[in-house]
């Protein structure tokens, strides 16, 4: 098999086209001409999103005894965002081009208008990224609500609830996955930066003296997670923020950057938020948000270490890293080498013909496989064409039912990456595939 990875310049176009053509990602409200920077996830896209969320939740919550999950509300009162600092400081610098009137984020354009090339702009002003709305039928100040711009604050406002109901003591973490909203000035680069997106965030509460050690621990743990799910080391790097670039709450932030087609850019942020958030919410709400250690008799406000990543941004990185073009039997094929745990289907069942006896075995097979794997079933066109279709959407295993299957109670399993085929007994198939997919069978 010969490798010919596409040049980074057309990788984005190729992945975008594939994602649209094969039902992963559609422009939102497309029949009305689209809605800038919003995307809808199709039948294959939702499977990948769900797998990415599950993979994160599995490693951050299910497989650990020190982290629990919550789901907080998306709509919040102004008091939360006044305390968090978002009403005052969650801004981007906005400039208008004096020639073409386009608006830009000043820190992203290097002084030149990307639309018309002009270098004349208005003075920069702070633009708040929060989406403001009204809650209830009465308009006015008392009805103002905000869509959350990060999931983190719902964790801080529930700190005391979780601490007491779950009998926790630092170090412990609270994880959350959910939608966030930011009125980005220049949403761009496909699903990389959108106004509506989904985050996976975990706030890890630690004794202040242990914060540095946990900061390093989470940076390495999260970096390893991407390697475990198939992103090559060469496509990842760490970027530590200079003190002058830190967010208002941060004592230290390192981004895990991914090699996007336009260069290395932020995939995930790992921050040491110190005691900023708990102190702010305690001051603004009047409710104590600290921890009394019964062994040392010390009362302290824990520091927070936060790994935070976008589900949609991570999905984009997994798709880009998985996209390959190689040569099989003299023909170029497109193949998504997604980790089997992230692929939209883990198994495709492909009867060699539409004959009734093959359909009977195929139905029995699907019944056995579906409790364990997400399966596709494809009857149409030649087997070669069907393999190519499954390769293109990243299905790691194709199971072919042939005329012998009914007699020898066996099927042929083809591996997406090596294209090697193996005969496997029907009774052994679930265990065989489970070992390869790397998930537990029920
Ligand atoms: N609670 C900290 C926080 O929200 P952030 O760096 O602003 O930090 C964390 O966001 C992650 O969320 C980013 O690393 C990125 O993966 C994702 N993210 C942020 N803004 C996004 C946007 N507009 N579109 C898609 N993903 C976004």
Tab-separated table of N, CA and C in Angstrom, residues 187-260:
chain	number	residue	atom	x	y	z
A	187	UNK	N	-16.384	34.174	13.133
A	187	UNK	CA	-16.395	32.709	13.156
A	187	UNK	C	-15.727	32.239	11.875
A	188	UNK	N	-14.935	31.193	11.933
A	188	UNK	CA	-14.260	30.801	10.687
A	188	UNK	C	-13.665	29.414	10.767
A	189	UNK	N	-13.152	29.012	9.602
A	189	UNK	CA	-12.478	27.721	9.486
A	189	UNK	C	-13.396	26.576	9.845
A	190	UNK	N	-14.558	26.550	9.126
A	190	UNK	CA	-15.458	25.401	9.240
A	190	UNK	C	-15.973	25.314	10.670
A	191	UNK	N	-15.912	24.152	11.329
A	191	UNK	CA	-16.458	24.054	12.687
A	191	UNK	C	-15.431	24.425	13.759
A	192	UNK	N	-14.275	24.963	13.337
A	192	UNK	CA	-13.236	25.321	14.320
A	192	UNK	C	-13.739	26.399	15.275
A	193	UNK	N	-14.286	27.476	14.723
A	193	UNK	CA	-14.802	28.543	15.580
A	193	UNK	C	-16.212	28.897	15.130
A	194	UNK	N	-17.198	28.483	15.916
A	194	UNK	CA	-18.601	28.760	15.587
A	194	UNK	C	-19.233	29.495	16.772
A	195	UNK	N	-20.414	30.051	16.539
A	195	UNK	CA	-21.059	30.810	17.630
A	195	UNK	C	-21.768	29.885	18.611
A	196	UNK	N	-22.228	28.762	18.105
A	196	UNK	CA	-22.823	27.742	18.969
A	196	UNK	C	-21.907	26.532	18.882
A	197	UNK	N	-21.450	26.038	20.004
A	197	UNK	CA	-20.545	24.884	19.984
A	197	UNK	C	-20.720	24.104	21.281
A	198	UNK	N	-20.052	22.973	21.360
A	198	UNK	CA	-20.227	22.141	22.539
A	198	UNK	C	-18.881	21.968	23.219
A	199	UNK	N	-18.884	22.055	24.538
A	199	UNK	CA	-17.623	21.922	25.274
A	199	UNK	C	-17.622	20.690	26.173
A	200	UNK	N	-16.418	20.218	26.452
A	200	UNK	CA	-16.214	19.176	27.463
A	200	UNK	C	-15.212	19.797	28.434
A	201	UNK	N	-15.683	20.079	29.648
A	201	UNK	CA	-14.820	20.768	30.605
A	201	UNK	C	-14.822	20.010	31.924
A	202	UNK	N	-13.680	20.064	32.593
A	202	UNK	CA	-13.590	19.436	33.907
A	202	UNK	C	-12.843	20.389	34.826
A	203	UNK	N	-13.451	20.659	35.985
A	203	UNK	CA	-12.821	21.536	36.972
A	203	UNK	C	-12.323	20.638	38.103
A	204	UNK	N	-11.013	20.668	38.334
A	204	UNK	CA	-10.396	19.776	39.309
A	204	UNK	C	-9.947	20.618	40.498
A	205	UNK	N	-10.566	20.383	41.664
A	205	UNK	CA	-10.351	21.207	42.858
A	205	UNK	C	-9.240	20.592	43.718
A	206	UNK	N	-8.211	21.384	43.992
A	206	UNK	CA	-7.025	20.826	44.678
A	206	UNK	C	-6.561	21.759	45.803
A	207	UNK	N	-5.830	21.223	46.793
A	207	UNK	CA	-5.201	22.111	47.769
A	207	UNK	C	-4.255	23.055	47.028
A	208	UNK	N	-4.226	24.360	47.389
A	208	UNK	CA	-3.415	25.327	46.625
A	208	UNK	C	-1.966	24.891	46.423
A	209	UNK	N	-1.379	24.271	47.436
A	209	UNK	CA	0.033	23.882	47.335
A	209	UNK	C	0.283	22.792	46.304
A	210	UNK	N	-0.786	22.078	45.893
A	210	UNK	CA	-0.623	20.981	44.928
A	210	UNK	C	-0.977	21.390	43.492
A	211	UNK	N	-1.326	22.676	43.309
A	211	UNK	CA	-1.886	23.106	42.013
A	211	UNK	C	-0.911	22.881	40.844
A	212	UNK	N	0.350	23.212	41.037
A	212	UNK	CA	1.319	23.090	39.935
A	212	UNK	C	1.455	21.641	39.471
A	213	UNK	N	1.521	20.763	40.479
A	213	UNK	CA	1.683	19.331	40.167
A	213	UNK	C	0.466	18.820	39.372
A	214	UNK	N	-0.744	19.226	39.791
A	214	UNK	CA	-1.945	18.764	39.082
A	214	UNK	C	-2.076	19.412	37.704
A	215	UNK	N	-1.612	20.621	37.576
A	215	UNK	CA	-1.620	21.315	36.276
A	215	UNK	C	-0.785	20.510	35.268
A	216	UNK	N	0.393	20.097	35.709
A	216	UNK	CA	1.255	19.304	34.819
A	216	UNK	C	0.636	17.935	34.547
A	217	UNK	N	0.041	17.355	35.583
A	217	UNK	CA	-0.590	16.030	35.430
A	217	UNK	C	-1.697	16.095	34.362
A	218	UNK	N	-2.573	17.115	34.446
A	218	UNK	CA	-3.694	17.166	33.506
A	218	UNK	C	-3.234	17.497	32.094
A	219	UNK	N	-2.203	18.297	31.988
A	219	UNK	CA	-1.677	18.600	30.654
A	219	UNK	C	-1.196	17.316	29.978
A	220	UNK	N	-0.440	16.513	30.732
A	220	UNK	CA	0.094	15.279	30.133
A	220	UNK	C	-1.012	14.252	29.904
A	221	UNK	N	-1.963	14.148	30.823
A	221	UNK	CA	-3.054	13.171	30.688
A	221	UNK	C	-3.909	13.482	29.463
A	222	UNK	N	-4.198	14.767	29.277
A	222	UNK	CA	-5.037	15.147	28.140
A	222	UNK	C	-4.270	14.986	26.813
A	223	UNK	N	-2.985	15.309	26.816
A	223	UNK	CA	-2.177	15.151	25.599
A	223	UNK	C	-2.177	13.676	25.185
A	224	UNK	N	-2.001	12.808	26.181
A	224	UNK	CA	-1.953	11.368	25.919
A	224	UNK	C	-3.282	10.862	25.355
A	225	UNK	N	-4.386	11.473	25.792
A	225	UNK	CA	-5.723	11.056	25.332
A	225	UNK	C	-5.820	11.186	23.807
A	226	UNK	N	-5.290	12.275	23.276
A	226	UNK	CA	-5.340	12.461	21.819
A	226	UNK	C	-4.480	11.426	21.101
A	227	UNK	N	-3.329	11.115	21.683
A	227	UNK	CA	-2.478	10.071	21.088
A	227	UNK	C	-3.218	8.740	21.119
A	228	UNK	N	-3.871	8.443	22.254
A	228	UNK	CA	-4.585	7.160	22.395
A	228	UNK	C	-5.690	7.018	21.350
A	229	UNK	N	-6.260	8.144	20.937
A	229	UNK	CA	-7.344	8.080	19.949
A	229	UNK	C	-6.846	8.384	18.533
A	230	UNK	N	-5.547	8.221	18.316
A	230	UNK	CA	-5.031	8.144	16.952
A	230	UNK	C	-4.474	9.402	16.342
A	231	UNK	N	-4.388	10.512	17.088
A	231	UNK	CA	-3.773	11.698	16.486
A	231	UNK	C	-2.258	11.539	16.589
A	232	UNK	N	-1.533	11.677	15.451
A	232	UNK	CA	-0.080	11.473	15.506
A	232	UNK	C	0.592	12.549	16.360
A	233	UNK	N	1.633	12.156	17.065
A	233	UNK	CA	2.366	13.078	17.936
A	233	UNK	C	2.833	14.315	17.158
A	234	UNK	N	3.234	14.093	15.887
A	234	UNK	CA	3.760	15.198	15.091
A	234	UNK	C	2.686	16.257	14.799
A	235	UNK	N	1.425	15.907	14.979
A	235	UNK	CA	0.334	16.865	14.718
A	235	UNK	C	-0.120	17.581	15.989
A	236	UNK	N	0.588	17.340	17.081
A	236	UNK	CA	0.223	17.958	18.365
A	236	UNK	C	1.428	18.685	18.938
A	237	UNK	N	1.158	19.751	19.681
A	237	UNK	CA	2.238	20.367	20.452
A	237	UNK	C	1.636	21.154	21.621
A	238	UNK	N	2.483	21.480	22.587
A	238	UNK	CA	2.032	22.262	23.736
A	238	UNK	C	2.460	23.708	23.523
A	239	UNK	N	1.587	24.630	23.877
A	239	UNK	CA	1.939	26.047	23.763
A	239	UNK	C	1.560	26.764	25.054
A	240	UNK	N	2.589	27.165	25.799
A	240	UNK	CA	2.342	27.823	27.074
A	240	UNK	C	2.125	29.310	26.843
A	241	UNK	N	1.042	29.855	27.422
A	241	UNK	CA	0.742	31.273	27.222
A	241	UNK	C	1.726	32.148	27.990
A	242	UNK	N	2.124	33.250	27.375
A	242	UNK	CA	2.954	34.237	28.077
A	242	UNK	C	2.071	34.927	29.121
A	243	UNK	N	2.657	35.395	30.238
A	243	UNK	CA	1.843	36.009	31.303
A	243	UNK	C	0.908	37.092	30.772
A	244	UNK	N	1.345	37.896	29.788
A	244	UNK	CA	0.497	38.996	29.305
A	244	UNK	C	-0.677	38.501	28.442
A	245	UNK	N	-0.644	37.221	28.006
A	245	UNK	CA	-1.729	36.684	27.172
A	245	UNK	C	-2.758	35.889	27.972
A	246	UNK	N	-2.568	35.789	29.293
A	246	UNK	CA	-3.462	34.941	30.092
A	246	UNK	C	-4.863	35.556	30.209
A	247	UNK	N	-5.904	34.681	30.275
A	247	UNK	CA	-7.264	35.143	30.522
A	247	UNK	C	-7.333	35.757	31.917
A	248	UNK	N	-8.440	36.497	32.159
A	248	UNK	CA	-8.530	37.246	33.425
A	248	UNK	C	-8.460	36.336	34.659
A	249	UNK	N	-8.836	35.065	34.503
A	249	UNK	CA	-8.904	34.180	35.666
A	249	UNK	C	-7.655	33.314	35.845
A	250	UNK	N	-6.740	33.342	34.861
A	250	UNK	CA	-5.723	32.286	34.801
A	250	UNK	C	-4.393	32.656	35.444
A	251	UNK	N	-3.799	31.676	36.150
A	251	UNK	CA	-2.437	31.810	36.687
A	251	UNK	C	-1.448	31.088	35.783
A	252	UNK	N	-1.943	30.382	34.803
A	252	UNK	CA	-1.077	29.647	33.887
A	252	UNK	C	-1.961	28.851	32.941
A	253	UNK	N	-1.705	28.927	31.645
A	253	UNK	CA	-2.488	28.160	30.675
A	253	UNK	C	-1.539	27.581	29.641
A	254	UNK	N	-1.736	26.319	29.316
A	254	UNK	CA	-1.026	25.730	28.186
A	254	UNK	C	-2.066	25.160	27.237
A	255	UNK	N	-1.968	25.550	25.978
A	255	UNK	CA	-2.867	24.970	24.979
A	255	UNK	C	-2.245	23.698	24.421
A	256	UNK	N	-3.099	22.700	24.199
A	256	UNK	CA	-2.678	21.577	23.365
A	256	UNK	C	-3.089	21.995	21.963
A	257	UNK	N	-2.095	22.180	21.099
A	257	UNK	CA	-2.382	22.649	19.742
A	257	UNK	C	-2.340	21.483	18.760
A	258	UNK	N	-3.178	21.605	17.733
A	258	UNK	CA	-3.268	20.588	16.681
A	258	UNK	C	-2.846	21.243	15.369
A	259	UNK	N	-2.234	20.461	14.503
A	259	UNK	CA	-1.794	20.992	13.213
A	259	UNK	C	-2.983	21.066	12.252
A	260	UNK	N	-3.768	22.162	12.360
A	260	UNK	CA	-4.875	22.388	11.434
A	260	UNK	C	-4.292	22.780	10.075
